[in-house]
CSV table of C-alpha atoms in Angstrom, one decimal:
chain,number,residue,atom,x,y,z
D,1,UNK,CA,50.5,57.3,157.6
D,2,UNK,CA,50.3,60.4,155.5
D,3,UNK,CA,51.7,63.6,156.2
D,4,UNK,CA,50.0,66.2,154.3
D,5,UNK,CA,51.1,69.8,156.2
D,6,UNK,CA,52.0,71.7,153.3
D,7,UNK,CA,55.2,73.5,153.3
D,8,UNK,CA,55.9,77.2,154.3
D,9,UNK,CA,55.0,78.5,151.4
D,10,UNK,CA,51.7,81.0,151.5
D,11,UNK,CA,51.6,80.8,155.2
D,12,UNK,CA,48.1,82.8,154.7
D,13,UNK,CA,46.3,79.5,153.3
D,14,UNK,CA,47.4,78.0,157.0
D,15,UNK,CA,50.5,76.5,156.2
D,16,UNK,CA,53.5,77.6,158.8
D,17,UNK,CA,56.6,74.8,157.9
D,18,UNK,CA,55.3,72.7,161.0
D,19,UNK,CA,55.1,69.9,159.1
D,20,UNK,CA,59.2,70.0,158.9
D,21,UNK,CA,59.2,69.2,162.5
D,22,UNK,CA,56.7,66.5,162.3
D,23,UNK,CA,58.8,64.7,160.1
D,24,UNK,CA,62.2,65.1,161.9
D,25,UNK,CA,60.7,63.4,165.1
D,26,UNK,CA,59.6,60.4,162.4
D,27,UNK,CA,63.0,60.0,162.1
D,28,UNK,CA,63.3,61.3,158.7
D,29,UNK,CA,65.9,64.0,157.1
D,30,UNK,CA,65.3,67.0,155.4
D,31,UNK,CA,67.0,68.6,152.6
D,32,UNK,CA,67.2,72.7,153.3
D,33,UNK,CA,63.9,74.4,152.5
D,34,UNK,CA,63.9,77.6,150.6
D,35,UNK,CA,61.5,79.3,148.3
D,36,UNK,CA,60.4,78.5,144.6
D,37,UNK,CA,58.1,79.9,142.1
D,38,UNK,CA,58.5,83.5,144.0
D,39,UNK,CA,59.7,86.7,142.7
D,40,UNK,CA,63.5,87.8,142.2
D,41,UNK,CA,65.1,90.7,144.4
D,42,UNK,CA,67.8,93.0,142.4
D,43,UNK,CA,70.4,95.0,143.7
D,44,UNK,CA,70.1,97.8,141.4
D,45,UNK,CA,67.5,101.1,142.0
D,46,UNK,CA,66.6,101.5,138.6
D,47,UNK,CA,63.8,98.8,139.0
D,48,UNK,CA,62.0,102.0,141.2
D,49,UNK,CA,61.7,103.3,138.6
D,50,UNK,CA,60.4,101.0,135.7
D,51,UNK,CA,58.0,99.3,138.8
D,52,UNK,CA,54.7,98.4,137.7
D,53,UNK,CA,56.1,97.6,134.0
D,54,UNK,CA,54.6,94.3,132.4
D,55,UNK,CA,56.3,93.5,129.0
D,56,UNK,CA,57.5,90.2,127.3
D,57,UNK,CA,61.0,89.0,128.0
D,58,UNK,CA,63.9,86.3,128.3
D,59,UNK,CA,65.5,86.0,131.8
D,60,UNK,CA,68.8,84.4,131.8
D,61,UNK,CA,70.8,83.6,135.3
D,62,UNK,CA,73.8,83.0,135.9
D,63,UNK,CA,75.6,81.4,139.1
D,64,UNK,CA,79.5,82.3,139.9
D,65,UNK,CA,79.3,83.3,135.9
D,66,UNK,CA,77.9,80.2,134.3
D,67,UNK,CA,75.0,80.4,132.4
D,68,UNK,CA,72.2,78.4,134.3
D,69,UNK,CA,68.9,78.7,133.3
D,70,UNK,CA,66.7,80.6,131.5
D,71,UNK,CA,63.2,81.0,130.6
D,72,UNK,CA,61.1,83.6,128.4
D,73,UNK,CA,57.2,85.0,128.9
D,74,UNK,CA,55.2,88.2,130.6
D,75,UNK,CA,57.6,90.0,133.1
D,76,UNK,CA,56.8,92.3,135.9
D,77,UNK,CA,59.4,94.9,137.0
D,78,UNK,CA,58.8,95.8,140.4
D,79,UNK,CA,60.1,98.4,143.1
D,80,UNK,CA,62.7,95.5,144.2
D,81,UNK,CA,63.4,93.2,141.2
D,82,UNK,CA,61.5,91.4,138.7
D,83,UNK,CA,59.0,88.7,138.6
D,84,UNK,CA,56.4,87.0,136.8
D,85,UNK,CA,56.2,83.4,135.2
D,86,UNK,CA,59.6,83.1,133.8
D,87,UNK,CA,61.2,84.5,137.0
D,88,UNK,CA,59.3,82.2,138.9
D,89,UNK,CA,60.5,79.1,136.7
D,90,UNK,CA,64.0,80.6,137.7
D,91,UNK,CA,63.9,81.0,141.3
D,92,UNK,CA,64.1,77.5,142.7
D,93,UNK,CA,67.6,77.5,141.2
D,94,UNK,CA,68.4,81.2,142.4
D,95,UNK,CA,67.0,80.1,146.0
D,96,UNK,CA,69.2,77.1,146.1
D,97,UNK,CA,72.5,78.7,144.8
D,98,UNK,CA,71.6,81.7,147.4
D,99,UNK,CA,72.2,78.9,150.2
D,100,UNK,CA,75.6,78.6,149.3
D,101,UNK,CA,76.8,82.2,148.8
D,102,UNK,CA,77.3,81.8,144.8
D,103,UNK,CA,77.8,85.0,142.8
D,104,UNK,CA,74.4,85.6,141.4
D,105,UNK,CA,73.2,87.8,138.4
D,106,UNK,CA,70.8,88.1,135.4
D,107,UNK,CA,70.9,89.4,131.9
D,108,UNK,CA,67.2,90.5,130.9
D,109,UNK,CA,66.5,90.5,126.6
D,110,UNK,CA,63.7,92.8,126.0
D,111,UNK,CA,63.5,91.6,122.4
D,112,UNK,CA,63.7,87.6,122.7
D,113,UNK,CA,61.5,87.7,119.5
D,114,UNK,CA,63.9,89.0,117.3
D,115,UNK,CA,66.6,86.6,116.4
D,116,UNK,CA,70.3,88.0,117.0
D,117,UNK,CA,71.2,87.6,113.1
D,118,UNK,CA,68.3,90.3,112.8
D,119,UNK,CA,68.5,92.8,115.3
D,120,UNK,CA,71.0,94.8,113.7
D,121,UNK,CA,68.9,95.3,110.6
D,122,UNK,CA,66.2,95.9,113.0
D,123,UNK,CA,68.3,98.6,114.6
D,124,UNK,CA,69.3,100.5,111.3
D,125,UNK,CA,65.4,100.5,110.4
D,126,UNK,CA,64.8,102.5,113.7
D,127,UNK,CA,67.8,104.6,113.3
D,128,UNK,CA,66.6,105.2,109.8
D,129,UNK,CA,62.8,106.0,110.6
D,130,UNK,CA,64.2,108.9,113.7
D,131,UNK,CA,66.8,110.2,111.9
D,132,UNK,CA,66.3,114.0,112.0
D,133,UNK,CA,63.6,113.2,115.2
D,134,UNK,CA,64.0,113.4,119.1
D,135,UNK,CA,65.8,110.7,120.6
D,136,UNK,CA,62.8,109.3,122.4
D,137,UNK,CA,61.3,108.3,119.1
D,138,UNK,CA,63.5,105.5,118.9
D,139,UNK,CA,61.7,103.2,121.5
D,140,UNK,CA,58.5,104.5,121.1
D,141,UNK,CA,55.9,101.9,120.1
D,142,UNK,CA,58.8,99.1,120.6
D,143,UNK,CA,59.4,99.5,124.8
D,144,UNK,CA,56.6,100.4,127.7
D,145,UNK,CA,57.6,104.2,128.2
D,146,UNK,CA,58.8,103.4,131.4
D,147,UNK,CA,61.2,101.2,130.3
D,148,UNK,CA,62.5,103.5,127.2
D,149,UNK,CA,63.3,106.4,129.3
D,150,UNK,CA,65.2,103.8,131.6
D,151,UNK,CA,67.4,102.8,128.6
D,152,UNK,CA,67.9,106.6,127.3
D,153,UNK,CA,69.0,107.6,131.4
D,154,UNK,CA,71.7,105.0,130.8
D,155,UNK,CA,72.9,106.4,127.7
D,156,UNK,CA,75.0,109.0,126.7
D,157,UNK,CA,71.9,110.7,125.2
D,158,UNK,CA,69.5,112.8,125.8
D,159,UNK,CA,65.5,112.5,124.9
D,160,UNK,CA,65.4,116.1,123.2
D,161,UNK,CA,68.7,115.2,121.7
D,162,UNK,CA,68.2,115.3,117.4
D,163,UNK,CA,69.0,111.2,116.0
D,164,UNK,CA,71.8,112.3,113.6
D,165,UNK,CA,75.1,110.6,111.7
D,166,UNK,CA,77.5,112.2,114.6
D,167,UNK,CA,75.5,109.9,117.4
D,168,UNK,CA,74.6,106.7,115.6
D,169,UNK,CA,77.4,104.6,117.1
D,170,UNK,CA,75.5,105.6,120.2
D,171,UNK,CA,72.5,105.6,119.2
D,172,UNK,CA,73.3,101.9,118.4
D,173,UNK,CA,74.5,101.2,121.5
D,174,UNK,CA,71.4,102.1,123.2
D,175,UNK,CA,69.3,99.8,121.4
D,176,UNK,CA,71.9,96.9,122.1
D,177,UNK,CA,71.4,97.2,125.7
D,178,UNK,CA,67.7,96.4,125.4
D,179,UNK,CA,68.6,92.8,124.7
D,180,UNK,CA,71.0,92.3,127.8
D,181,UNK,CA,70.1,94.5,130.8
D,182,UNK,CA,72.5,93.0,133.3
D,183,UNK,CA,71.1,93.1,137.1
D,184,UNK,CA,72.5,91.6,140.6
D,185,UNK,CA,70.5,88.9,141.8
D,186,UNK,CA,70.2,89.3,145.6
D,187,UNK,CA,68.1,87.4,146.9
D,188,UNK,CA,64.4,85.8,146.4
D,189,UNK,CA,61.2,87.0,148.5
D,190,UNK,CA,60.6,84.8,151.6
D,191,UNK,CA,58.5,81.9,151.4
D,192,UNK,CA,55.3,83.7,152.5
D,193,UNK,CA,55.2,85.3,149.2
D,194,UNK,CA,56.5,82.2,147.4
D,195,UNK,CA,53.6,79.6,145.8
D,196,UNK,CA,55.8,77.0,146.8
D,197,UNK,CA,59.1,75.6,148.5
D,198,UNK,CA,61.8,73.4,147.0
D,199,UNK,CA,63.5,71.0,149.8
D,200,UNK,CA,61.6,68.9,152.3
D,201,UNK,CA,62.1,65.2,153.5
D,202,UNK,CA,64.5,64.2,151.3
């Protein structure tokens, strides 16, 4: 006998978790069932703001403070968190760590392209090329202008502030935090909007 219900992932292609049942009156047991491959929820209210955002990035999680996973591609930013395909890769671990009340949180690297050894020669070539311009130069052309006001807000500075010597150490600063924006992890979206569940019959 084979029982093919599905799971309760996408219950709008007819699939409710009914299946679960079935099998617990075969006798069999099941290992909890909770989302994978679905979207990240955040604590923070800044993703209101940046929602709608697609840009290339390296999501790295970390459970009770220990770097678990990571993965890099296309992210979206949304209203409540973040998702796309390297979110998704991440979730299963984030649903399953969520079961037992672990500390969750993410660090998000704008710039995964640019090794680490490099990125502060690539910061004093943009502090060189807007020196004597408007602040909001400096992530123009690099960030989705969403996401560059985001990082200025966060900053000391100010987008009709004048890139000088006095505010490079700042400037500096500003341009670090694009390779680790640090967010809450809070939870996942249910399974309904999940393209699959991790758990089952064991």
């Amino acid at each position: 006998v084979i029982l093919a219900a599905g799971s309760k992932a996408a219950a709008k292609l007819g699939s409710d978790g009914s299946g679960y049942d079935l099998a617990k009156m075969l006798g069999h047991k099941l290992v909890p069932v909770v989302p994978a491959l679905v979207q990240i929820r955040c604590r923070e209210k800044l993703y209101r703001q940046v929602a709608g955002v697609r840009t290339h990035g390296k999501v790295t999680v970390f459970i009770d403070g220990t770097e678990t996973a990571s993965d890099i591609g296309e992210l979206q930013l949304t209203d409540y968190g973040i998702s796309g395909i390297p979110v998704f890769q991440l979730s299963a671990a984030v649903s399953e760590a969520l079961q037992t009340n672990k500390k969750i949180s993410a660090s998000i690297d704008f710039f995964p392209a640019v090794p680490l050894s490099k990125w502060n020669e690539f910061c004093c070539r943009q502090y060189q090329a807007c020196c004597g311009k408007h602040v909001r130069f400096l992530a123009q052309g690099i960030l989705p202008s969403k996401l560059a006001q985001l990082f200025i807000e966060r900053s000391p500075l100010k987008a009709q502030d004048i890139v000088t010597a006095a505010n490079k150490n700042t400037v500096f600063s500003m341009l670090q935090n694009m390779r680790a924006l640090k967010t809450v992890v809070i939870g996942t979206n249910p399974a309904q909007n999940a393209q699959v569940c991790t758990g089952g019959i064991s």
